[in-house]
Amino acid sequence: MDAPKEYTHKYFLTAGECNAQQQMPITLIAQRVIEVATEHANILGVGYADLIKSNVGWVLSRLSIEMTRYPKMNEEYSLTTWIEGFNRLYSERNMEVQDGKGETIGYVRSIWVAIDMETRRPSDLTSISWLAETISDRPCPIAKQSRLMPVNAEEATLSAQHRFKVSDIDFNRHVNSVRYMDAFLNQWDLEHFDNNNIARFEIQYLRETYFGDKAHIITKCTENIAETEILVNETANCRAKIEFTSKN
Amino acid sequence: MDAPKEYTHKYFLTAGECNAQQQMPITLIAQRVIEVATEHANILGVGYADLIKSNVGWVLSRLSIEMTRYPKMNEEYSLTTWIEGFNRLYSERNMEVQDGKGETIGYVRSIWVAIDMETRRPSDLTSISWLAETISDRPCPIAKQSRLMPVNAEEATLSAQHRFKVSDIDFNRHVNSVRYMDAFLNQWDLEHFDNNNIARFEIQYLRETYFGDKAHIITKCTENIAETEILVNETANCRAKIEFTSKN
């Protein structure tokens, strides 16, 4: 089979997609990452339709996005993806984000775990071990994701409650991966994002969250770093680490 | 100038864009309507960049969407738009939604008001009165929008509070038009949308809403019709009327 090691999708940022800073929201970058990963997997013959025959599916486990600048309103941008690593349990997929002029403005690292679609437990990717042949040595010059540690509730500097609603639920009937990011970022006010850019956003999905789940979001800010987690019934379902840089 | 009376944009519905029913959410249809209206206005020379020279901008005032069915996951669809009416104060823009096979699956009516971008008060479109020449007689066989009436709080069958957060705010620093729809639809649970389709959604934007505004959402359900409004400081900022049809 023809297995292109790299895949690129070009986009245009519409006004309606922009945030209050008239830039591409990092949540939309995450949405595009999931889209582009899905498209490349389909081309490689390891997409949803292929794996479901063995009752296996990909689940996004970790995502790290590092941006030097964000696409602006009415600007073109592109995502190029490739596989950096692959084993029996997961695949490491990277991406480069370019602006309309072809300048690199960010990189992405993601880890996709194979699960059994019925038991929702880790599955085995041995049957598609040939995928290792599509590994690319294209460099991804951002740090690998660290293991995110629990936030000590007593040290939390921000805290909020959120009940997940209809608009938060995806086609799998779980909370949409992107909505966790919204829940984290909604801890701050508009002014914070007027004055700070998100330089790096790391997120780790631990447990699935469902319609009606009541989340407790706690955040510990130390200088320009925020460590944050979403607890449901006092168990962490998702953790993130956000690094801000001042615009001034 | 060359002024095409109709404009079509084709799309593909990705998995990540779908709702829990594995269909296109009506909120995404609204987002596409705004996008396609903007693109056609740009082509006609009456887009944001053109009107801002006279300090004028378009604001979506009313939107009615009627769907016989919704695009499914991985399905193509398109929106075709044309202008039905135009006067000194507003323009009436319609759309037809087709599936990948070219079958009509829905229609849209929208009303766009011209406002002075500084005072945020109604402006005058006399300077672009030539736009009337682009009016198309293509039929739009759905009812025009009725004037939506206040909901009597004592008759409300559903009620919720929502504080608008960072993720709700658009590039104009107001609540995104689509987020009001989310706030209305989040009054119900997942099961309601498993059992019912939205046959018609009418929304009327009355006043701008801002970051941090605390909304009181009240809904009165009578058989398959829901009349609902978003109050901020006891004043209605937005009203909607939603008609459901049972899937059974």
Short mmCIF file of C-alpha atoms in Angstrom, two decimals:
data_model
loop_
_atom_site.label_atom_id
_atom_site.label_comp_id
_atom_site.label_asym_id
_atom_site.label_seq_id
_atom_site.Cartn_x
_atom_site.Cartn_y
_atom_site.Cartn_z
CA MET A 1 0.00 0.00 0.00
CA ASP A 2 0.93 3.62 -0.48
CA ALA A 3 1.56 5.04 2.99
CA PRO A 4 2.39 8.75 2.97
CA LYS A 5 4.53 9.46 6.05
CA GLU A 6 3.34 13.05 6.20
CA TYR A 7 -0.07 14.63 5.67
CA THR A 8 -0.93 18.34 5.45
CA HIS A 9 -4.30 20.09 5.72
CA LYS A 10 -4.63 23.80 4.91
CA TYR A 11 -7.26 25.93 6.65
CA PHE A 12 -8.56 29.50 6.68
CA LEU A 13 -9.39 31.20 10.01
CA THR A 14 -12.83 32.85 9.75
CA ALA A 15 -13.92 35.78 11.93
CA GLY A 16 -16.55 33.65 13.63
CA GLU A 17 -13.88 31.20 14.79
CA CYS A 18 -11.74 33.84 16.53
CA ASN A 19 -11.53 34.56 20.24
CA ALA A 20 -11.81 37.98 21.89
CA GLN A 21 -8.16 38.67 20.99
CA GLN A 22 -9.08 38.17 17.29
CA GLN A 23 -6.80 35.13 17.13
CA MET A 24 -7.24 31.40 16.72
CA PRO A 25 -8.32 29.92 20.08
CA ILE A 26 -6.07 27.11 21.29
CA THR A 27 -9.22 24.98 21.58
CA LEU A 28 -9.68 25.26 17.80
CA ILE A 29 -6.06 24.17 17.32
CA ALA A 30 -6.87 21.08 19.41
CA GLN A 31 -9.98 20.43 17.29
CA ARG A 32 -7.90 20.68 14.10
CA VAL A 33 -5.26 18.33 15.59
CA ILE A 34 -7.93 15.66 16.18
CA GLU A 35 -9.30 16.22 12.66
CA VAL A 36 -5.90 16.00 10.95
CA ALA A 37 -4.90 12.92 13.00
CA THR A 38 -8.16 11.23 11.95
CA GLU A 39 -7.64 12.11 8.29
CA HIS A 40 -4.07 10.80 8.23
CA ALA A 41 -5.10 7.59 10.05
CA ASN A 42 -7.85 7.08 7.44
CA ILE A 43 -5.35 7.52 4.59
CA LEU A 44 -2.97 5.05 6.26
CA GLY A 45 -5.78 2.50 6.65
CA VAL A 46 -5.81 2.65 10.45
CA GLY A 47 -8.80 4.95 10.89
CA TYR A 48 -12.00 4.37 12.82
CA ALA A 49 -13.64 2.35 10.01
CA ASP A 50 -10.58 0.06 9.77
CA LEU A 51 -9.96 -0.58 13.48
CA ILE A 52 -13.61 -1.01 14.46
CA LYS A 53 -13.57 -4.33 12.56
CA SER A 54 -11.32 -5.61 15.38
CA ASN A 55 -13.41 -3.66 17.92
CA VAL A 56 -10.50 -1.28 18.54
CA GLY A 57 -10.52 2.51 18.57
CA TRP A 58 -8.07 5.36 19.08
CA VAL A 59 -8.45 7.57 22.13
CA LEU A 60 -6.53 10.79 22.63
CA SER A 61 -4.52 10.36 25.82
CA ARG A 62 -2.08 13.29 25.90
CA LEU A 63 -1.77 16.49 23.94
CA SER A 64 0.89 19.22 24.08
CA ILE A 65 0.62 22.38 21.99
CA GLU A 66 3.39 24.98 21.85
CA MET A 67 2.82 28.16 19.84
CA THR A 68 5.15 31.09 19.17
CA ARG A 69 2.21 33.00 17.69
CA TYR A 70 -1.43 32.27 16.80
CA PRO A 71 -3.09 32.62 13.38
CA LYS A 72 -5.02 35.90 13.07
CA MET A 73 -8.52 36.55 11.71
CA ASN A 74 -8.76 35.82 7.95
CA GLU A 75 -5.32 34.21 7.91
CA GLU A 76 -4.47 30.88 6.29
CA TYR A 77 -2.67 28.21 8.30
CA SER A 78 -1.81 24.55 7.95
CA LEU A 79 -1.12 21.49 10.06
CA THR A 80 1.36 18.83 8.93
CA THR A 81 1.34 15.53 10.80
CA TRP A 82 3.60 12.49 11.07
CA ILE A 83 4.10 9.51 13.37
CA GLU A 84 7.13 9.69 15.64
CA GLY A 85 6.68 6.42 17.50
CA PHE A 86 4.47 3.38 17.59
CA ASN A 87 4.22 0.32 19.82
CA ARG A 88 1.70 -2.29 20.91
CA LEU A 89 -0.22 0.15 23.13
CA TYR A 90 -0.04 3.62 21.66
CA SER A 91 1.20 5.86 18.88
CA GLU A 92 3.01 9.19 19.15
CA ARG A 93 1.83 11.65 16.53
CA ASN A 94 3.41 15.06 16.03
CA MET A 95 2.35 18.12 14.06
CA GLU A 96 3.84 21.34 12.79
CA VAL A 97 1.66 24.43 12.50
CA GLN A 98 2.54 26.91 9.75
CA ASP A 99 1.06 30.26 8.84
CA GLY A 100 -0.09 31.23 5.35
CA LYS A 101 3.46 32.20 4.37
CA GLY A 102 4.84 28.80 5.38
CA GLU A 103 6.52 30.10 8.53
CA THR A 104 6.48 27.68 11.46
CA ILE A 105 4.39 29.10 14.32
CA GLY A 106 3.95 26.03 16.52
CA TYR A 107 4.38 22.34 17.19
CA VAL A 108 2.13 19.66 18.65
CA ARG A 109 2.81 16.32 20.34
CA SER A 110 -0.01 13.83 20.90
CA ILE A 111 -0.33 10.31 22.25
CA TRP A 112 -3.15 8.05 21.02
CA VAL A 113 -3.97 4.89 22.94
CA ALA A 114 -5.77 1.89 21.45
CA ILE A 115 -8.79 0.77 23.45
CA ASP A 116 -11.29 -2.04 23.17
CA MET A 117 -14.46 -0.21 22.17
CA GLU A 118 -16.70 -2.38 24.36
CA THR A 119 -14.73 -2.73 27.57
CA ARG A 120 -13.08 0.74 27.13
CA ARG A 121 -9.87 -0.95 28.42
CA PRO A 122 -6.44 -0.78 26.69
CA SER A 123 -6.28 -2.93 23.59
CA ASP A 124 -3.42 -4.28 21.47
CA LEU A 125 -2.08 -2.76 18.23
CA THR A 126 0.06 -5.80 17.30
CA SER A 127 -2.16 -6.53 14.28
CA ILE A 128 -1.15 -3.21 12.70
CA SER A 129 2.53 -3.36 13.68
CA TRP A 130 3.39 -2.54 10.02
CA LEU A 131 2.41 1.03 10.96
CA ALA A 132 5.91 1.35 12.45
CA GLU A 133 7.15 1.53 8.83
CA THR A 134 5.41 4.89 8.46
CA ILE A 135 7.42 6.44 11.30
CA SER A 136 9.03 9.67 10.14
CA ASP A 137 12.26 11.16 11.47
CA ARG A 138 11.02 14.71 10.94
CA PRO A 139 12.10 16.64 14.06
CA CYS A 140 9.63 18.02 16.62
CA PRO A 141 11.67 20.49 18.66
CA ILE A 142 9.31 20.81 21.65
CA ALA A 143 9.65 18.93 24.93
CA LYS A 144 7.86 15.62 25.38
CA GLN A 145 5.01 15.75 27.83
CA SER A 146 5.84 15.30 31.47
CA ARG A 147 3.63 13.24 33.76
CA LEU A 148 1.18 15.73 35.22
CA MET A 149 0.94 15.59 38.98
CA PRO A 150 -2.15 16.00 41.19
CA VAL A 151 -2.97 19.52 42.31
CA ASN A 152 -3.10 19.92 46.07
CA ALA A 153 -6.57 21.39 46.68
CA GLU A 154 -5.26 23.42 49.62
CA GLU A 155 -2.77 25.16 47.34
CA ALA A 156 -5.34 25.95 44.64
CA THR A 157 -5.48 29.63 43.74
CA LEU A 158 -8.53 29.28 41.45
CA SER A 159 -11.53 27.03 41.86
CA ALA A 160 -14.81 26.57 39.95
CA GLN A 161 -17.75 24.20 39.50
CA HIS A 162 -19.04 23.13 36.10
CA ARG A 163 -21.81 20.71 35.17
CA PHE A 164 -21.25 19.19 31.72
CA LYS A 165 -24.23 19.83 29.45
CA VAL A 166 -25.57 18.75 26.04
CA SER A 167 -23.26 21.12 24.15
CA ASP A 168 -20.20 19.51 25.84
CA ILE A 169 -20.90 15.96 24.64
CA ASP A 170 -19.32 14.42 21.53
CA PHE A 171 -20.35 11.66 19.09
CA ASN A 172 -18.99 9.01 21.53
CA ARG A 173 -21.34 10.39 24.24
CA HIS A 174 -18.38 11.51 26.37
CA VAL A 175 -17.28 15.04 27.15
CA ASN A 176 -15.58 16.42 24.02
CA SER A 177 -11.76 16.59 24.45
CA VAL A 178 -11.86 20.28 23.59
CA ARG A 179 -14.44 21.15 26.24
CA TYR A 180 -12.09 20.15 29.05
CA MET A 181 -9.71 22.79 27.71
CA ASP A 182 -12.53 25.36 27.73
CA ALA A 183 -13.31 24.41 31.34
CA PHE A 184 -9.68 25.02 32.32
CA LEU A 185 -9.32 28.30 30.41
CA ASN A 186 -12.63 29.64 31.72
CA GLN A 187 -10.92 29.95 35.13
CA TRP A 188 -9.49 33.29 33.96
CA ASP A 189 -11.08 36.53 32.76
CA LEU A 190 -10.79 38.23 29.36
CA GLU A 191 -8.14 40.64 30.57
CA HIS A 192 -5.80 37.76 31.41
CA PHE A 193 -5.85 36.65 27.75
CA ASP A 194 -5.51 40.26 26.56
CA ASN A 195 -2.24 40.44 28.50
CA ASN A 196 -0.91 36.88 28.14
CA ASN A 197 -0.42 34.34 25.39
CA ILE A 198 -0.56 30.61 25.96
CA ALA A 199 3.01 29.52 25.15
CA ARG A 200 2.44 25.84 25.97
CA PHE A 201 -0.65 23.80 26.86
CA GLU A 202 -0.27 20.19 28.05
CA ILE A 203 -3.34 18.09 28.73
CA GLN A 204 -3.70 14.53 29.94
CA TYR A 205 -7.02 12.67 29.68
CA LEU A 206 -7.33 10.15 32.53
CA ARG A 207 -10.97 9.08 32.71
CA GLU A 208 -14.02 9.64 30.54
CA THR A 209 -16.54 12.21 31.71
CA TYR A 210 -20.26 12.06 30.93
CA PHE A 211 -23.34 14.21 30.48
CA GLY A 212 -24.49 15.64 33.79
CA ASP A 213 -21.18 15.04 35.59
CA LYS A 214 -20.45 17.80 38.07
CA ALA A 215 -16.83 18.85 37.79
CA HIS A 216 -14.71 20.63 40.36
CA ILE A 217 -11.90 22.50 38.62
CA ILE A 218 -8.91 23.49 40.75
CA THR A 219 -5.90 25.45 39.60
CA LYS A 220 -2.59 26.27 41.23
CA CYS A 221 -0.76 29.22 39.68
CA THR A 222 2.96 29.71 40.29
CA GLU A 223 4.40 32.65 38.38
CA ASN A 224 3.54 31.99 34.72
CA ILE A 225 2.63 28.30 35.16
CA ALA A 226 -0.84 26.98 35.98
CA GLU A 227 -1.32 23.38 37.07
CA THR A 228 -4.96 22.41 36.98
CA GLU A 229 -7.28 19.43 37.16
CA ILE A 230 -10.92 18.46 36.73
CA LEU A 231 -12.27 16.31 39.52
CA VAL A 232 -15.51 14.35 39.28
CA ASN A 233 -16.56 12.70 42.56
CA GLU A 234 -13.14 13.71 43.95
CA THR A 235 -11.28 11.71 41.27
CA ALA A 236 -9.12 13.48 38.66
CA ASN A 237 -10.58 12.89 35.17
CA CYS A 238 -8.24 15.29 33.39
CA ARG A 239 -5.10 17.33 34.18
CA ALA A 240 -3.43 20.19 32.40
CA LYS A 241 -0.39 22.43 32.69
CA ILE A 242 -0.51 25.82 31.04
CA GLU A 243 2.46 28.12 30.49
CA PHE A 244 1.67 31.78 29.84
CA THR A 245 3.93 34.47 28.41
CA SER A 246 3.26 38.12 28.96
CA LYS A 247 2.43 40.12 25.80
CA ASN A 248 4.19 43.18 27.20
CA MET B 1 -18.99 45.06 -10.99
CA ASP B 2 -19.66 41.37 -11.16
CA ALA B 3 -22.27 40.59 -8.50
CA PRO B 4 -23.17 36.89 -8.28
CA LYS B 5 -26.72 36.66 -6.89
CA GLU B 6 -26.04 33.26 -5.38
CA TYR B 7 -23.07 31.82 -3.55
CA THR B 8 -22.46 28.20 -2.48
CA HIS B 9 -19.95 26.77 0.00
CA LYS B 10 -19.45 23.01 0.29
CA TYR B 11 -18.42 21.42 3.60
CA PHE B 12 -17.59 18.02 5.08
CA LEU B 13 -18.91 17.08 8.54
CA THR B 14 -16.06 15.63 10.63
CA ALA B 15 -16.61 13.27 13.58
CA GLY B 16 -15.29 15.87 16.02
CA GLU B 17 -17.97 18.33 14.91
CA CYS B 18 -20.87 15.95 15.61
CA ASN B 19 -23.22 15.96 18.59
CA ALA B 20 -24.14 12.94 20.75
CA GLN B 21 -26.64 11.87 18.07
CA GLN B 22 -23.76 11.68 15.55
CA GLN B 23 -25.35 14.47 13.52
CA MET B 24 -24.53 18.07 12.71
CA PRO B 25 -25.45 20.25 15.69
CA ILE B 26 -27.82 23.10 14.81
CA THR B 27 -25.27 25.45 16.42
CA LEU B 28 -22.75 24.46 13.72
CA ILE B 29 -25.38 25.19 11.05
CA ALA B 30 -25.72 28.68 12.57
CA GLN B 31 -21.92 29.10 12.52
CA ARG B 32 -21.83 28.09 8.84
CA VAL B 33 -24.70 30.50 8.06
CA ILE B 34 -22.68 33.39 9.53
CA GLU B 35 -19.57 32.25 7.61
CA VAL B 36 -21.37 31.91 4.26
CA ALA B 37 -23.18 35.25 4.72
CA THR B 38 -19.81 36.90 5.41
CA GLU B 39 -18.19 35.29 2.36
CA HIS B 40 -21.02 36.34 0.03
CA ALA B 41 -21.01 39.87 1.43
CA ASN B 42 -17.24 40.06 0.82
CA ILE B 43 -17.69 38.91 -2.80
CA LEU B 44 -20.44 41.50 -3.32
CA GLY B 45 -18.19 44.25 -1.92
CA VAL B 46 -20.35 44.86 1.15
CA GLY B 47 -18.29 42.89 3.68
CA TYR B 48 -16.76 44.06 6.93
CA ALA B 49 -13.69 45.59 5.23
CA ASP B 50 -15.91 47.57 2.82
CA LEU B 51 -18.49 48.90 5.29
CA ILE B 52 -16.05 49.75 8.08
CA LYS B 53 -14.78 52.62 5.87
CA SER B 54 -18.15 54.27 6.58
CA ASN B 55 -18.01 53.01 10.18
CA VAL B 56 -20.89 50.62 9.48
CA GLY B 57 -21.10 46.92 10.27
CA TRP B 58 -23.59 44.07 9.85
CA VAL B 59 -25.15 42.54 12.95
CA LEU B 60 -27.21 39.36 12.88
CA SER B 61 -30.64 40.29 14.20
CA ARG B 62 -32.87 37.29 13.47
CA LEU B 63 -32.20 33.74 12.35
CA SER B 64 -34.63 30.92 11.49
CA ILE B 65 -33.42 27.44 10.61
CA GLU B 66 -35.77 24.70 9.44
CA MET B 67 -34.34 21.21 8.80
CA THR B 68 -36.05 18.05 7.52
CA ARG B 69 -32.90 16.11 8.40
CA TYR B 70 -29.38 16.87 9.63
CA PRO B 71 -26.09 15.95 7.93
CA LYS B 72 -24.54 12.81 9.43
CA MET B 73 -20.95 12.12 10.46
CA ASN B 74 -18.55 12.09 7.46
CA GLU B 75 -21.24 13.46 5.13
CA GLU B 76 -20.81 16.34 2.70
CA TYR B 77 -23.25 19.24 2.75
CA SER B 78 -23.53 22.69 1.25
CA LEU B 79 -25.11 26.06 1.93
CA THR B 80 -26.32 28.28 -0.91
CA THR B 81 -27.19 31.86 -0.07
CA TRP B 82 -29.02 34.74 -1.76
CA ILE B 83 -30.55 38.09 -0.80
CA GLU B 84 -34.34 38.19 -0.69
CA GLY B 85 -34.84 41.77 0.40
CA PHE B 86 -32.89 44.90 1.13
CA ASN B 87 -33.76 48.34 2.44
CA ARG B 88 -32.18 51.28 4.21
CA LEU B 89 -32.01 49.47 7.57
CA TYR B 90 -31.51 45.75 6.99
CA SER B 91 -31.08 42.94 4.51
CA GLU B 92 -32.95 39.63 4.36
CA ARG B 93 -30.64 36.78 3.43
CA ASN B 94 -31.87 33.22 2.82
CA MET B 95 -30.03 29.93 2.46
CA GLU B 96 -30.74 26.43 1.23
CA VAL B 97 -28.96 23.49 2.87
CA GLN B 98 -28.26 20.46 0.69
CA ASP B 99 -26.74 17.08 1.46
CA GLY B 100 -23.86 15.52 -0.49
CA LYS B 101 -26.27 14.16 -3.11
CA GLY B 102 -27.77 17.59 -3.77
CA GLU B 103 -31.02 16.82 -1.93
CA THR B 104 -32.52 19.79 -0.07
CA ILE B 105 -32.54 19.11 3.68
CA GLY B 106 -33.23 22.55 5.09
CA TYR B 107 -33.75 26.28 4.65
CA VAL B 108 -32.58 29.33 6.56
CA ARG B 109 -33.88 32.90 6.84
CA SER B 110 -31.75 35.62 8.39
CA ILE B 111 -32.03 39.35 8.96
CA TRP B 112 -28.90 41.49 9.14
CA VAL B 113 -29.11 45.02 10.51
CA ALA B 114 -26.60 47.77 9.75
CA ILE B 115 -25.21 49.46 12.84
CA ASP B 116 -22.83 52.33 13.47
CA MET B 117 -19.78 50.55 14.85
CA GLU B 118 -19.06 53.28 17.41
CA THR B 119 -22.47 54.12 18.79
CA ARG B 120 -23.79 50.53 18.21
CA ARG B 121 -27.03 52.22 17.06
CA PRO B 122 -28.88 51.46 13.77
CA SER B 123 -27.11 52.95 10.77
CA ASP B 124 -28.14 53.67 7.18
CA LEU B 125 -27.51 51.48 4.13
CA THR B 126 -28.53 54.10 1.57
CA SER B 127 -24.95 54.36 0.28
CA ILE B 128 -25.08 50.74 -0.90
CA SER B 129 -28.65 50.86 -2.25
CA TRP B 130 -27.34 49.28 -5.48
CA LEU B 131 -27.27 46.03 -3.45
CA ALA B 132 -31.02 45.78 -4.22
CA GLU B 133 -29.98 44.82 -7.76
CA THR B 134 -28.55 41.57 -6.41
CA ILE B 135 -31.91 40.47 -4.97
CA SER B 136 -32.75 36.97 -6.18
CA ASP B 137 -36.26 35.58 -6.67
CA ARG B 138 -35.15 32.06 -5.66
CA PRO B 139 -37.93 30.73 -3.40
CA CYS B 140 -37.45 30.05 0.32
CA PRO B 141 -40.44 27.91 1.28
CA ILE B 142 -40.23 28.35 5.07
CA ALA B 143 -42.27 30.81 7.12
CA LYS B 144 -40.85 34.25 7.84
CA GLN B 145 -39.92 34.80 11.44
CA SER B 146 -42.65 35.90 13.77
CA ARG B 147 -42.01 38.51 16.45
CA LEU B 148 -41.00 36.53 19.50
CA MET B 149 -42.95 37.43 22.60
CA PRO B 150 -41.69 37.68 26.21
CA VAL B 151 -41.88 34.52 28.27
CA ASN B 152 -43.94 34.87 31.42
CA ALA B 153 -41.54 33.78 34.16
CA GLU B 154 -44.41 32.30 36.17
CA GLU B 155 -45.27 29.98 33.29
CA ALA B 156 -41.67 28.83 32.77
CA THR B 157 -41.27 25.04 32.86
CA LEU B 158 -37.44 25.14 32.70
CA SER B 159 -35.06 27.63 34.29
CA ALA B 160 -31.28 27.89 34.56
CA GLN B 161 -28.48 30.31 35.40
CA HIS B 162 -25.40 30.77 33.22
CA ARG B 163 -22.46 33.13 33.59
CA PHE B 164 -20.84 33.89 30.21
CA LYS B 165 -17.15 33.01 30.24
CA VAL B 166 -14.04 33.45 28.09
CA SER B 167 -15.00 30.62 25.72
CA ASP B 168 -18.37 32.32 24.99
CA ILE B 169 -16.89 35.61 23.74
CA ASP B 170 -16.32 36.41 20.05
CA PHE B 171 -13.91 38.68 18.16
CA ASN B 172 -16.25 41.66 18.80
CA ARG B 173 -15.97 41.02 22.55
CA HIS B 174 -19.67 40.16 22.78
CA VAL B 175 -21.24 36.79 23.47
CA ASN B 176 -20.94 34.71 20.29
CA SER B 177 -24.31 34.38 18.48
CA VAL B 178 -23.98 30.61 18.58
CA ARG B 179 -23.42 30.45 22.36
CA TYR B 180 -26.90 31.85 23.05
CA MET B 181 -28.25 28.84 21.14
CA ASP B 182 -26.11 26.50 23.28
CA ALA B 183 -27.46 28.19 26.41
CA PHE B 184 -31.04 27.58 25.24
CA LEU B 185 -30.47 23.96 24.17
CA ASN B 186 -28.58 23.12 27.37
CA GLN B 187 -31.94 23.40 29.17
CA TRP B 188 -32.66 19.79 28.09
CA ASP B 189 -30.87 16.49 28.70
CA LEU B 190 -29.26 14.14 26.16
CA GLU B 191 -32.28 11.85 26.09
CA HIS B 192 -34.49 14.67 24.85
CA PHE B 193 -32.30 15.02 21.75
CA ASP B 194 -32.12 11.24 21.31
CA ASN B 195 -35.92 11.25 21.03
CA ASN B 196 -36.56 14.56 19.27
CA ASN B 197 -35.24 16.48 16.29
CA ILE B 198 -35.23 20.25 16.08
CA ALA B 199 -37.60 20.93 13.19
CA ARG B 200 -37.39 24.73 13.43
CA PHE B 201 -35.24 27.10 15.49
CA GLU B 202 -35.99 30.84 15.50
CA ILE B 203 -33.74 33.24 17.38
CA GLN B 204 -33.92 36.97 17.85
CA TYR B 205 -30.94 38.96 19.15
CA LEU B 206 -32.16 42.00 21.11
CA ARG B 207 -29.20 43.32 23.12
CA GLU B 208 -25.51 42.54 23.24
CA THR B 209 -24.27 40.41 26.13
CA TYR B 210 -20.78 40.65 27.60
CA PHE B 211 -18.12 38.64 29.42
CA GLY B 212 -19.17 37.96 33.00
CA ASP B 213 -22.86 38.71 32.42
CA LYS B 214 -25.04 36.46 34.52
CA ALA B 215 -27.91 35.15 32.45
CA HIS B 216 -31.23 33.79 33.64
CA ILE B 217 -32.65 31.43 31.02
CA ILE B 218 -36.37 30.69 31.20
CA THR B 219 -38.30 28.34 28.94
CA LYS B 220 -41.99 27.66 28.54
CA CYS B 221 -42.80 24.34 26.85
CA THR B 222 -46.22 23.75 25.31
CA GLU B 223 -46.49 20.38 23.57
CA ASN B 224 -43.65 20.37 21.00
CA ILE B 225 -42.95 24.13 21.14
CA ALA B 226 -40.48 25.81 23.48
CA GLU B 227 -40.48 29.58 23.92
CA THR B 228 -37.39 30.75 25.73
CA GLU B 229 -35.41 33.84 26.61
CA ILE B 230 -32.13 34.94 28.14
CA LEU B 231 -32.48 37.69 30.71
CA VAL B 232 -29.57 39.77 31.97
CA ASN B 233 -30.48 42.10 34.84
CA GLU B 234 -34.12 41.15 34.21
CA THR B 235 -34.00 42.46 30.63
CA ALA B 236 -34.39 40.09 27.67
CA ASN B 237 -31.17 40.06 25.60
CA CYS B 238 -32.22 37.21 23.34
CA ARG B 239 -35.36 35.18 22.58
CA ALA B 240 -35.89 31.90 20.78
CA LYS B 241 -38.70 29.58 19.72
CA ILE B 242 -37.85 25.94 19.14
CA GLU B 243 -40.13 23.40 17.46
CA PHE B 244 -39.33 19.74 18.13
CA THR B 245 -40.55 16.68 16.23
CA SER B 246 -40.54 13.24 17.79
CA LYS B 247 -38.18 10.73 16.13
CA ASN B 248 -40.62 7.91 16.85
#
